[in-house]
Coordinates of C-alpha atoms and ligand atoms in Angstrom, one line a residue:
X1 CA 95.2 88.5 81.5
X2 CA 91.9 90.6 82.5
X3 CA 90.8 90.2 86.2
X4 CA 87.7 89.2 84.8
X5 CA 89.3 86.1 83.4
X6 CA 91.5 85.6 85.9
X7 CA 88.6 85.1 89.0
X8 CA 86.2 82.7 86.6
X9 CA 88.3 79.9 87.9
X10 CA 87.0 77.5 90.6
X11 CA 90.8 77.5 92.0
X12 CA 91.9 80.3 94.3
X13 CA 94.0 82.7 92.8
X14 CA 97.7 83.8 94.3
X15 CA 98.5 87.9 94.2
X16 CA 100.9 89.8 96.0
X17 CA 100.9 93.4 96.8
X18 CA 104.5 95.4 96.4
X19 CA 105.7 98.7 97.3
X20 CA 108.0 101.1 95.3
X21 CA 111.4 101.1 96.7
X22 CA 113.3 104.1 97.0
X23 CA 116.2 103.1 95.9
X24 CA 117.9 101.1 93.1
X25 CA 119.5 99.2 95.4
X26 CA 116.1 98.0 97.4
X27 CA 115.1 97.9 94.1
X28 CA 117.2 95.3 92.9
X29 CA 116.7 93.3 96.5
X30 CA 113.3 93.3 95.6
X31 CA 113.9 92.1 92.4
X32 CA 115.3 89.0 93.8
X33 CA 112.3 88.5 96.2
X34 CA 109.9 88.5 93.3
X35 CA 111.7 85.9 91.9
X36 CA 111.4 83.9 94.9
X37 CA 107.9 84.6 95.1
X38 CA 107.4 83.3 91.3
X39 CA 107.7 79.8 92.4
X40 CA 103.9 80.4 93.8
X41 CA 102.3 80.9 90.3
X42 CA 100.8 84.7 91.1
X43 CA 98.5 85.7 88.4
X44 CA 99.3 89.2 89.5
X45 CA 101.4 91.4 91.4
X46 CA 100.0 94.6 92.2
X47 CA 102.2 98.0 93.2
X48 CA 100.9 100.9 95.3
X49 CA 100.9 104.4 94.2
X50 CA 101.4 107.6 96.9
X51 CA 97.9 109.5 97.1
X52 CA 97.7 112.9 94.6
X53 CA 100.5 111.9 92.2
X54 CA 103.1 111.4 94.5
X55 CA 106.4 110.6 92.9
X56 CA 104.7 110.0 89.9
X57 CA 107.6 110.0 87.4
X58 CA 109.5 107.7 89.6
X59 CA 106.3 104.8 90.3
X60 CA 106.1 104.7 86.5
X61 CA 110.2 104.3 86.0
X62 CA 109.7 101.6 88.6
X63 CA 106.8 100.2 86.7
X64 CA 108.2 100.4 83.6
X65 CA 111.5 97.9 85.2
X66 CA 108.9 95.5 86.5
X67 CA 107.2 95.3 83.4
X68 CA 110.6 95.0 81.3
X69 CA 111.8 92.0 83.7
X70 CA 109.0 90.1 84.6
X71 CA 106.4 88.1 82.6
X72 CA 104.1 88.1 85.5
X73 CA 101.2 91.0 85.3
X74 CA 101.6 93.6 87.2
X75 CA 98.7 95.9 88.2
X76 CA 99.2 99.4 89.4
X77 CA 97.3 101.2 92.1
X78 CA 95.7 104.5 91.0
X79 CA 94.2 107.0 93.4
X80 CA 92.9 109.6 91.6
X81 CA 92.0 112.2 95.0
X82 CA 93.2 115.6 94.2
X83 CA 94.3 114.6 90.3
X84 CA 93.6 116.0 87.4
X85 CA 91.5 114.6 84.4
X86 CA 94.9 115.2 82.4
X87 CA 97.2 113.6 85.0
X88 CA 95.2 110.8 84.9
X89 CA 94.4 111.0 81.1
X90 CA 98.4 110.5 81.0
X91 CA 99.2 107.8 83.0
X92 CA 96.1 105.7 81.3
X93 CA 98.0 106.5 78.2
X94 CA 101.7 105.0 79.6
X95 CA 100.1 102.1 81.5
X96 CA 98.4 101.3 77.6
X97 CA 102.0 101.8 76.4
X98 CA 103.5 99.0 78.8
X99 CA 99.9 96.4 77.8
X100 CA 98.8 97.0 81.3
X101 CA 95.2 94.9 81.4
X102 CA 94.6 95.8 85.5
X103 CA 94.3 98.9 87.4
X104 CA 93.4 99.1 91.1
X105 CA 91.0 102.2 91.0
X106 CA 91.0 104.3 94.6
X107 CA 90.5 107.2 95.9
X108 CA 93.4 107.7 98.2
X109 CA 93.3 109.6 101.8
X110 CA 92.2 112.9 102.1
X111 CA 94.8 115.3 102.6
X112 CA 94.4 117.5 105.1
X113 CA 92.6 121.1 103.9
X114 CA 91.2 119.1 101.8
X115 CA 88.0 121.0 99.1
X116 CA 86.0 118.3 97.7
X117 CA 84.4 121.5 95.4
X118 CA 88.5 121.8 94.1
X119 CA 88.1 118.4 92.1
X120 CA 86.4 116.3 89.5
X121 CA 86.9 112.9 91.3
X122 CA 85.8 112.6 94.6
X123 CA 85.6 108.9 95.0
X124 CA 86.7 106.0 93.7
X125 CA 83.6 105.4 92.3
X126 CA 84.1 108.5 90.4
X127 CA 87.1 106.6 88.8
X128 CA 86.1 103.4 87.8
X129 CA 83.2 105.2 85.9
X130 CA 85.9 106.7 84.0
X131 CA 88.3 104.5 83.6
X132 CA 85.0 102.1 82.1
X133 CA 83.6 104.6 79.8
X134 CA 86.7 105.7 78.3
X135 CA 89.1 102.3 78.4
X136 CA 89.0 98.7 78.3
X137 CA 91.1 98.4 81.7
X138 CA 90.1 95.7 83.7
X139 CA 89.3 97.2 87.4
X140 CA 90.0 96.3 91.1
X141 CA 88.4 98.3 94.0
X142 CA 88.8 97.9 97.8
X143 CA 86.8 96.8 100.2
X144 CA 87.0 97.1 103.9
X145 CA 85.5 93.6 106.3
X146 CA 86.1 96.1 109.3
X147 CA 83.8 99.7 107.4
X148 CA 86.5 102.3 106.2
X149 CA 87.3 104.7 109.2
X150 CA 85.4 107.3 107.7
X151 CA 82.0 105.6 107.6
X152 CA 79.7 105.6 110.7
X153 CA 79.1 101.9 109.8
X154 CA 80.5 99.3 107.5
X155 CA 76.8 99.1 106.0
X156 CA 77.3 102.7 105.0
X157 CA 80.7 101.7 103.3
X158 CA 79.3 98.6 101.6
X159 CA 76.4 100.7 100.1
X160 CA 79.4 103.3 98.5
X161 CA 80.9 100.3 97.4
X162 CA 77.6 99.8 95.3
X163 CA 78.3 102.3 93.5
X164 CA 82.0 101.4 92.3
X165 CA 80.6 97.8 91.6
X166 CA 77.8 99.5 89.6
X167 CA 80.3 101.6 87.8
X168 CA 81.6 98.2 86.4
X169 CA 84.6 96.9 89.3
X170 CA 85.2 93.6 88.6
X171 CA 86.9 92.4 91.7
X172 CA 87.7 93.7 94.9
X173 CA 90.3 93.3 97.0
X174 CA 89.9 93.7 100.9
X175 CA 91.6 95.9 103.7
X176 CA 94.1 93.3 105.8
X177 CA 91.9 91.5 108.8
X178 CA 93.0 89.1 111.5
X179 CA 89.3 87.9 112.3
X180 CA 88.1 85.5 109.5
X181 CA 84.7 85.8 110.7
X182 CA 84.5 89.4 109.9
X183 CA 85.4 88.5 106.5
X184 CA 82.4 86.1 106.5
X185 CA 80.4 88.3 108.0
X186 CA 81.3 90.7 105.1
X187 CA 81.0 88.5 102.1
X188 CA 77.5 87.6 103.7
X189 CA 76.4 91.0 103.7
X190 CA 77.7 91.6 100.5
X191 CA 75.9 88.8 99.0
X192 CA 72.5 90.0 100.5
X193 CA 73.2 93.7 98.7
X194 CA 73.6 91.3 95.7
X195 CA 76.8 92.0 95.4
X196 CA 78.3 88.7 93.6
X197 CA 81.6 90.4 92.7
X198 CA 84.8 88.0 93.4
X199 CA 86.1 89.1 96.9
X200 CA 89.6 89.0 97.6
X201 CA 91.2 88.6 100.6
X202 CA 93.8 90.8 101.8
X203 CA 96.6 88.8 103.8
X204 CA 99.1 90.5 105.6
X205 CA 101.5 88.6 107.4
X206 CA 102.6 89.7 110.9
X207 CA 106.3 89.9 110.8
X208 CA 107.4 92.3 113.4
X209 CA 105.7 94.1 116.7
X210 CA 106.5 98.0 114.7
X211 CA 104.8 96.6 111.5
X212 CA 101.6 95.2 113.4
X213 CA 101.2 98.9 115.7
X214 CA 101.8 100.3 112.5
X215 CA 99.1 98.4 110.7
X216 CA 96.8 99.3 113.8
X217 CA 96.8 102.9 113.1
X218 CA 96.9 103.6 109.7
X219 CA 95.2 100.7 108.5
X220 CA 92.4 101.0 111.3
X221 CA 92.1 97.1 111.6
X222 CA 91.6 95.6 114.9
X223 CA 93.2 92.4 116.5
X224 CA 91.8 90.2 118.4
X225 CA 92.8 90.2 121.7
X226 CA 94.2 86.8 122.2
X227 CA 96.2 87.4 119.5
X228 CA 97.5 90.8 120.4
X229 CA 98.4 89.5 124.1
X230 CA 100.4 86.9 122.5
X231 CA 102.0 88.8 120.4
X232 CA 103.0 91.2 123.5
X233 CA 104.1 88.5 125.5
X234 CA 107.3 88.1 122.9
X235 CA 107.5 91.2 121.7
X236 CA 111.2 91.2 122.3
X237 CA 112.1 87.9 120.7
X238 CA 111.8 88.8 116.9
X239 CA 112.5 85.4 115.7
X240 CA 109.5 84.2 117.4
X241 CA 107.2 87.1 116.3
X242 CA 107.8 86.5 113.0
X243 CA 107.2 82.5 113.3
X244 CA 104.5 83.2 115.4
X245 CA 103.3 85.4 112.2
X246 CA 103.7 83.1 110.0
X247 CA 101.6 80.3 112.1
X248 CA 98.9 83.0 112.2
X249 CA 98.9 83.2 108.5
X250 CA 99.0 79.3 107.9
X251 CA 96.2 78.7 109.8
X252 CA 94.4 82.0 108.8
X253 CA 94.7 81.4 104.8
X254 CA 94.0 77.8 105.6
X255 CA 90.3 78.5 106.4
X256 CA 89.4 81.0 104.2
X257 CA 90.6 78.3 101.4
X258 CA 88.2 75.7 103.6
X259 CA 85.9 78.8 102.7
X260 CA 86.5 78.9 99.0
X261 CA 87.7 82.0 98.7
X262 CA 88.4 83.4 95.5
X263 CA 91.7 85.1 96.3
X264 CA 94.7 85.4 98.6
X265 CA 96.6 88.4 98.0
X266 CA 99.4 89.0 100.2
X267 CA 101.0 92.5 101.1
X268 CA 104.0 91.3 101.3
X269 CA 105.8 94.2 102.1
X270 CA 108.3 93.8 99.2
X271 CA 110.0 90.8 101.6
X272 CA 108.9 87.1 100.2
X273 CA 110.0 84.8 103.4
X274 CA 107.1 85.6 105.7
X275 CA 104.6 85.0 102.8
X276 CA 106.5 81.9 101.2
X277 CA 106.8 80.6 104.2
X278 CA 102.6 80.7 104.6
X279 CA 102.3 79.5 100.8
X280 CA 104.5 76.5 101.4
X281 CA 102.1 75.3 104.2
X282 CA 99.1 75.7 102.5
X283 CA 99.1 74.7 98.4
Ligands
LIG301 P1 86.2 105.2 98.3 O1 85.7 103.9 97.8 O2 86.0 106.4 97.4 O3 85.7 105.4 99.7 C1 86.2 106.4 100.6 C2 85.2 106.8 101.7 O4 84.2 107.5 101.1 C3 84.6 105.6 102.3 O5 84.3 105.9 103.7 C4 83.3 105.4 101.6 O6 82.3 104.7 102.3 C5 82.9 106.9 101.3 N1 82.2 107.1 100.0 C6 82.4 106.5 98.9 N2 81.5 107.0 97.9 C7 80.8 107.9 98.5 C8 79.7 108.8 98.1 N3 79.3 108.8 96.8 N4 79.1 109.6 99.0 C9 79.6 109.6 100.3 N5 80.6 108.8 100.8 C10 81.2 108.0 99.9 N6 96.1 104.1 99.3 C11 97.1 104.7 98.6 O7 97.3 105.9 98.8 N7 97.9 104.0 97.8 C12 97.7 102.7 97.6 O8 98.4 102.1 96.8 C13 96.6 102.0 98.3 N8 96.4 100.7 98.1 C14 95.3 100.1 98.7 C15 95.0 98.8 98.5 C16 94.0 98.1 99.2 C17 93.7 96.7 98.9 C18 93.2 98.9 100.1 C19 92.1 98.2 100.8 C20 93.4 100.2 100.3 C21 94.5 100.9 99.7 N9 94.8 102.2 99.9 C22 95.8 102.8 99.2 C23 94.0 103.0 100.9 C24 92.9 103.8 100.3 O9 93.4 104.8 99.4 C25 92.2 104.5 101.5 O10 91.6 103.6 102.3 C26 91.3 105.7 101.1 O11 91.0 106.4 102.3 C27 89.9 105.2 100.5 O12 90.1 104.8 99.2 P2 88.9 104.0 98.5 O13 89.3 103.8 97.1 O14 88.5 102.9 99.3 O15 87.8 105.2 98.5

């Protein structure tokens, strides 16, 4: 089903985010946790791409299995940063050929050296233009509550994400965040821009001390401090990190739900208990 139809209902709708495993063995463990995390009715499950057409022949072997063995939609993230209009003309072609209705459209990181003058698509922005003029895709974009860390100020970032919604996005999905206000704060703004567009929220749940420090830097999401110190103060009792995550989450998805939110969609890191565990607590 189109994200368009999808995000007209009142109810909130359940996603989850997935990795490509590098091997066929994590492949098939990851198998089994989609199967687990079935049981929570997702209208989607989306799987990340590498930036520049990274392993490209692999993601869509990978694709290609999760489309075979699942009836569940699956929508693939496309950064098109350094690709060509062929490369990309290509993969539209295969994702047609597996009735693919959903495409995440990004840009992708820069990589370093990088020559905007080199390429055709610059931004994401860039992309969902094309993808709208040229197919009937239905399109996701991000959007970050905390400003993406190459904006001088999240205003900045929301008026670039104008121009992807006024390319034609029709949903979009946020960076992680641990600080529901921010997300409020967001949507608010958003809303005064005009922007109406159903805003997802990105949920990630805490599950070990290396995945949070790792979040912190590459994600450039901040914690709040309570939380952080907490999280310190056990950092070397796993079990009770990861329930201690999972807490966080409950309570977390809990008020965005008391918030109507029009989606949860959980990076789930290609493990299901964490995020079970939070779904169990709150449907
Ligand atoms: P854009 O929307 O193009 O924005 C990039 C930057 O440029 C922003 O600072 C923006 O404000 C600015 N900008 C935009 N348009 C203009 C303009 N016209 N003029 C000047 N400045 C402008 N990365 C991956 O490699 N693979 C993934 O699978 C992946 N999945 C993601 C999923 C989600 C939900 C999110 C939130 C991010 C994901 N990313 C992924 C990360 C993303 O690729 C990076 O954050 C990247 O740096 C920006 O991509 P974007 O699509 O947001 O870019």
């Amino acid at each position: 089903m189109k994200l368009e139809e999808i995000y007209k209902s009142d109810n909130t709708i359940i996603s989850f985010e997935i990795f490509p495993p590098d091997t066929d063995e994590k492949l098939k463990k990851l198998c089994d946790e989609i199967n687990i995390l079935k049981n929570y009715s997702p209208k989607f499950i989306s799987l990340t791409c590498g930036t520049a057409g990274k392993n490209n022949e692999d993601y869509k072997r990978i694709l290609n299995i999760l489309r075979t063995n699942f009836e569940i939609d699956i929508m693939p993230h496309f950064t098109c940063i350094c690709n060509t209009k062929k490369f990309i003309d290509d993969n539209l072609i295969f994702f047609k050929s597996l009735n693919i209705q959903n495409i995440l459209a990004l840009r992708g990181d820069k990589p370093e050296n990088y020559n905007i003058k080199n390429y055709e698509f610059h931004y994401a922005s860039n992309l969902v233009e094309y993808l709208k003029n040229k197919t009937d895709f239905s399109i996701a974009v991000a959007g970050y509550p905390e400003g993406h860390f190459e904006c001088k100020s999240c205003n900045e970032d929301i008026e670039n994400l104008q121009k992807k919604i006024k390319a034609g996005a029709d949903i979009i999905i946020t960076q992680m965040f641990f600080d529901n206000q921010k997300f409020f704060d967001y949507s608010e703004k958003l809303i005064s821009k005009g922007i109406t567009t159903p805003l997802v929220a990105g949920i990630m749940p805490i599950i070990s001390i290396r995945q949070l420090e790792n979040m912190i830097k590459l994600a450039k999401v901040t914690l709040p401090k309570k939380l952080l110190d907490k999280f310190e103060t056990h950092k070397n009792d796993p079990n009770y990190i990861k329930n201690l995550g999972i807490e966080f989450g409950i309570n977390q998805c809990k008020e965005l739900l008391e918030n109507k939110v029009k989606g949860l969609h959980f990076f789930t890191l290609n493990k299901s208990y964490s995020t079970s565990k939070i779904l169990e607590n709150i449907l």
